[in-house]
Every structure is written in C-alpha cells, then in structure tokens.
Amino acid sequence: EMLLFYGIPQKDTAPIAHELIKTFGSFSGVLEADIDAIVKIKGMTRNAASLIKLMKPVCREYVLSKYDSNETLKSYDDIGDYILTRYFGVTRENFSLLCLNRLGKIISFEVLMRGSIDSVGVSTRTVVEQVIKHDAVAVVIAHNHPGGIAVPSVQDIKVTKELANILSSLSVNLIDH
C-alpha cells in the first residue's frame, strides 16, 4: 500500500493493494506477476506497476552492494549466501561461475548461460575459458531452479563430474555446484 502511494498519488491505495494480494496470492506473487497483468487491476497505473516491478532488481542490487569486491568467502555458508544473493528474483534458469583466488577472494562472478524457465545449457568450453581468463584456482558453478525444486538432476550430476575432471586437470579446484 505504501509503495502504491508513490506510484498513484492523491488516491487511497489500500483497496488496490488488497486486490493485488488477492489476485496474485501474496506480496511475492505481486512482485513476480507480469506487468501487463498488474495494470489490469482496477486503479493501477503503468507507473505504479513499473515501480512494483523495479522492487526485485533494486533489492538485489542493494544486497549485492554490501559485498566488497575483495570479499573473502571463508565457508560454504558464505559461498551459498553470496550465490543466493545473485539469484534473488531471477525467474529463468541461469548457469553461473564464481572464480576465486587461492585465498578465497572473489575474482569474478558471471552468468555464463541464460536458459528457460526450467532448463539451461552448459558449455564446458565457456567455463574453462573463463577460469583461464580469470586465472582462478578455485571455482563454484551454480544454477538456479526457479520452479523451486533444488534437487540435482541426473544431468546436473553428470555435468558436475565432467567439469570437476576437466578443472582438476588444470589444477583448479571445483569447490561446489
């Protein structure tokens, strides 16, 4: 309701906020909704819908800005938190590579491939090229499951083993997938 106040000035936004929650099921459902669906709600404006759609990327950037570019990831929890932050609000599968130096400092984080809602391709060559380009000694590969099922598929396990073998031959430690 408060957010709508700034997108729809001089109007009682409580009924609109309640209708948005009712229509999309929750606050997160509203943030995930398509902008064209949001503007169909009585009283909504395109500006207010745009403001709503900006919330996820703005929040992601806020959290990411708290990480220092020289951040050292000291544990699996640190790595997990960092990667989860990168995937906040992402609705398509992405395959990413986190490159670290020998002290565990972040060298780079890159989305290497962007996929569909339920799959993403992996290019072994692209992974190896980026590892060499950044002179990484340790890496974490990651991809999200926007559908909510974070159980590794048979293909995920196969790709992880393949990349671990290739990276090992380059003296690069694959910390996790």
Short mmCIF file of C-alpha atoms in Angstrom, two decimals:
data_model
loop_
_atom_site.label_atom_id
_atom_site.label_comp_id
_atom_site.label_asym_id
_atom_site.label_seq_id
_atom_site.Cartn_x
_atom_site.Cartn_y
_atom_site.Cartn_z
CA GLU A 1 0.00 0.00 0.00
CA MET A 2 2.82 2.41 0.88
CA LEU A 3 4.65 1.61 -2.34
CA LEU A 4 1.50 2.25 -4.38
CA PHE A 5 1.07 5.61 -2.65
CA TYR A 6 4.15 6.87 -4.51
CA GLY A 7 3.01 5.43 -7.84
CA ILE A 8 -0.60 6.59 -7.58
CA PRO A 9 -0.56 9.93 -5.76
CA GLN A 10 -3.62 11.50 -4.15
CA LYS A 11 -5.62 8.28 -4.09
CA ASP A 12 -6.47 5.71 -1.42
CA THR A 13 -4.27 2.79 -2.44
CA ALA A 14 -5.48 0.33 0.23
CA PRO A 15 -8.19 -1.26 -1.96
CA ILE A 16 -5.74 -1.60 -4.86
CA ALA A 17 -3.11 -3.22 -2.60
CA HIS A 18 -5.68 -5.67 -1.24
CA GLU A 19 -6.84 -6.55 -4.75
CA LEU A 20 -3.25 -7.14 -5.87
CA ILE A 21 -2.64 -9.54 -2.96
CA LYS A 22 -5.98 -11.27 -3.57
CA THR A 23 -5.29 -11.64 -7.30
CA PHE A 24 -1.67 -12.78 -7.08
CA GLY A 25 -1.84 -14.63 -3.76
CA SER A 26 0.89 -12.82 -1.83
CA PHE A 27 3.29 -9.90 -1.86
CA SER A 28 5.88 -12.08 -3.59
CA GLY A 29 3.21 -13.12 -6.09
CA VAL A 30 2.65 -9.45 -6.91
CA LEU A 31 6.40 -8.89 -7.41
CA GLU A 32 6.55 -11.96 -9.66
CA ALA A 33 3.48 -11.03 -11.71
CA ASP A 34 3.69 -9.84 -15.29
CA ILE A 35 3.41 -6.07 -15.62
CA ASP A 36 0.50 -6.41 -18.08
CA ALA A 37 -1.41 -8.48 -15.51
CA ILE A 38 -0.69 -5.93 -12.79
CA VAL A 39 -2.05 -2.97 -14.80
CA LYS A 40 -5.33 -4.85 -15.32
CA ILE A 41 -6.13 -4.37 -11.64
CA LYS A 42 -8.69 -1.59 -11.22
CA GLY A 43 -6.98 1.66 -10.21
CA MET A 44 -3.46 0.56 -11.18
CA THR A 45 -1.36 2.73 -13.43
CA ARG A 46 1.56 1.74 -15.64
CA ASN A 47 3.86 3.90 -13.47
CA ALA A 48 2.77 2.14 -10.28
CA ALA A 49 3.18 -1.26 -11.95
CA SER A 50 6.65 -0.26 -13.12
CA LEU A 51 7.54 0.77 -9.57
CA ILE A 52 6.43 -2.65 -8.32
CA LYS A 53 8.48 -4.42 -11.00
CA LEU A 54 11.57 -2.41 -10.01
CA MET A 55 11.49 -3.72 -6.45
CA LYS A 56 13.24 -7.06 -7.07
CA PRO A 57 16.19 -5.72 -9.08
CA VAL A 58 16.62 -2.79 -6.68
CA CYS A 59 16.64 -5.13 -3.66
CA ARG A 60 19.10 -7.47 -5.39
CA GLU A 61 21.47 -4.58 -6.12
CA TYR A 62 21.14 -3.34 -2.56
CA VAL A 63 22.18 -6.71 -1.13
CA LEU A 64 24.96 -7.17 -3.71
CA SER A 65 26.36 -3.73 -2.94
CA LYS A 66 27.03 -4.91 0.60
CA TYR A 67 29.64 -7.33 -0.72
CA ASP A 68 33.08 -5.82 -1.06
CA SER A 69 34.78 -6.65 -4.37
CA ASN A 70 37.65 -8.03 -2.29
CA GLU A 71 35.31 -10.17 -0.19
CA THR A 72 36.80 -13.43 1.06
CA LEU A 73 34.37 -16.33 1.14
CA LYS A 74 35.54 -18.42 4.10
CA SER A 75 32.90 -21.14 4.29
CA TYR A 76 30.24 -22.99 2.33
CA ASP A 77 27.66 -20.80 4.08
CA ASP A 78 29.44 -17.65 2.83
CA ILE A 79 29.51 -19.05 -0.71
CA GLY A 80 25.86 -20.09 -0.52
CA ASP A 81 24.76 -16.69 0.77
CA TYR A 82 26.73 -14.90 -1.94
CA ILE A 83 25.29 -17.02 -4.74
CA LEU A 84 21.74 -16.89 -3.39
CA THR A 85 22.01 -13.11 -3.38
CA ARG A 86 22.99 -13.19 -7.05
CA TYR A 87 19.93 -15.28 -7.90
CA PHE A 88 17.45 -13.23 -5.88
CA GLY A 89 14.36 -12.65 -8.01
CA VAL A 90 15.72 -14.40 -11.12
CA THR A 91 12.86 -16.24 -12.84
CA ARG A 92 14.78 -18.06 -15.59
CA GLU A 93 17.46 -20.69 -15.09
CA ASN A 94 20.95 -19.24 -15.25
CA PHE A 95 24.28 -21.04 -15.12
CA SER A 96 26.99 -19.09 -13.32
CA LEU A 97 30.64 -19.29 -12.44
CA LEU A 98 32.22 -17.89 -9.30
CA CYS A 99 36.02 -17.62 -9.61
CA LEU A 100 38.19 -17.38 -6.51
CA ASN A 101 41.88 -16.85 -5.89
CA ARG A 102 43.95 -19.05 -3.58
CA LEU A 103 42.82 -17.07 -0.52
CA GLY A 104 39.14 -17.44 -1.36
CA LYS A 105 38.74 -13.86 -2.54
CA ILE A 106 36.22 -13.25 -5.28
CA ILE A 107 37.84 -12.69 -8.65
CA SER A 108 34.62 -12.69 -10.65
CA PHE A 109 31.04 -13.86 -10.77
CA GLU A 110 29.49 -14.24 -14.18
CA VAL A 111 26.30 -15.62 -15.59
CA LEU A 112 27.66 -17.75 -18.42
CA MET A 113 24.40 -19.06 -19.83
CA ARG A 114 20.78 -17.97 -19.59
CA GLY A 115 18.07 -20.55 -20.07
CA SER A 116 14.35 -21.02 -19.96
CA ILE A 117 12.03 -21.34 -17.02
CA ASP A 118 13.12 -24.94 -16.38
CA SER A 119 16.45 -25.60 -18.08
CA VAL A 120 19.78 -24.09 -19.03
CA GLY A 121 22.54 -25.40 -21.24
CA VAL A 122 26.12 -25.69 -20.08
CA SER A 123 29.17 -25.14 -22.25
CA THR A 124 32.24 -26.82 -20.78
CA ARG A 125 34.40 -24.77 -23.12
CA THR A 126 32.94 -21.48 -21.88
CA VAL A 127 33.54 -22.49 -18.26
CA VAL A 128 37.17 -23.42 -18.97
CA GLU A 129 37.75 -20.21 -20.96
CA GLN A 130 36.50 -18.07 -18.07
CA VAL A 131 38.52 -19.98 -15.49
CA ILE A 132 41.68 -19.45 -17.53
CA LYS A 133 40.81 -15.82 -18.32
CA HIS A 134 40.47 -15.02 -14.60
CA ASP A 135 43.39 -17.21 -13.54
CA ALA A 136 41.17 -18.83 -10.92
CA VAL A 137 42.50 -21.53 -8.61
CA ALA A 138 39.07 -22.43 -7.23
CA VAL A 139 35.58 -22.14 -8.67
CA VAL A 140 31.98 -22.68 -7.78
CA ILE A 141 29.50 -23.41 -10.52
CA ALA A 142 25.87 -22.70 -9.86
CA HIS A 143 22.48 -22.63 -11.44
CA ASN A 144 19.10 -21.84 -10.04
CA HIS A 145 15.85 -23.77 -10.11
CA PRO A 146 13.12 -21.12 -10.39
CA GLY A 147 10.47 -23.83 -10.18
CA GLY A 148 11.51 -24.43 -6.58
CA ILE A 149 12.89 -27.97 -6.82
CA ALA A 150 16.57 -27.62 -5.91
CA VAL A 151 17.34 -31.35 -6.12
CA PRO A 152 20.18 -32.03 -8.59
CA SER A 153 19.08 -33.82 -11.73
CA VAL A 154 20.99 -36.72 -13.29
CA GLN A 155 22.26 -34.21 -15.87
CA ASP A 156 23.40 -31.81 -13.10
CA ILE A 157 25.46 -34.59 -11.50
CA LYS A 158 26.93 -35.65 -14.86
CA VAL A 159 27.96 -32.09 -15.76
CA THR A 160 29.47 -31.54 -12.31
CA LYS A 161 31.62 -34.69 -12.57
CA GLU A 162 32.70 -33.78 -16.10
CA LEU A 163 33.69 -30.25 -15.10
CA ALA A 164 35.43 -31.47 -11.94
CA ASN A 165 37.61 -33.79 -14.02
CA ILE A 166 38.46 -31.13 -16.60
CA LEU A 167 39.16 -28.44 -13.99
CA SER A 168 41.25 -30.84 -11.92
CA SER A 169 43.48 -31.44 -14.94
CA LEU A 170 44.05 -27.65 -14.96
CA SER A 171 44.87 -27.63 -11.20
CA VAL A 172 41.64 -25.80 -10.47
CA ASN A 173 39.52 -26.89 -7.51
CA LEU A 174 35.78 -27.20 -8.18
CA ILE A 175 34.54 -26.36 -4.70
CA ASP A 176 30.85 -26.94 -5.28
CA HIS A 177 27.92 -26.96 -7.66
#
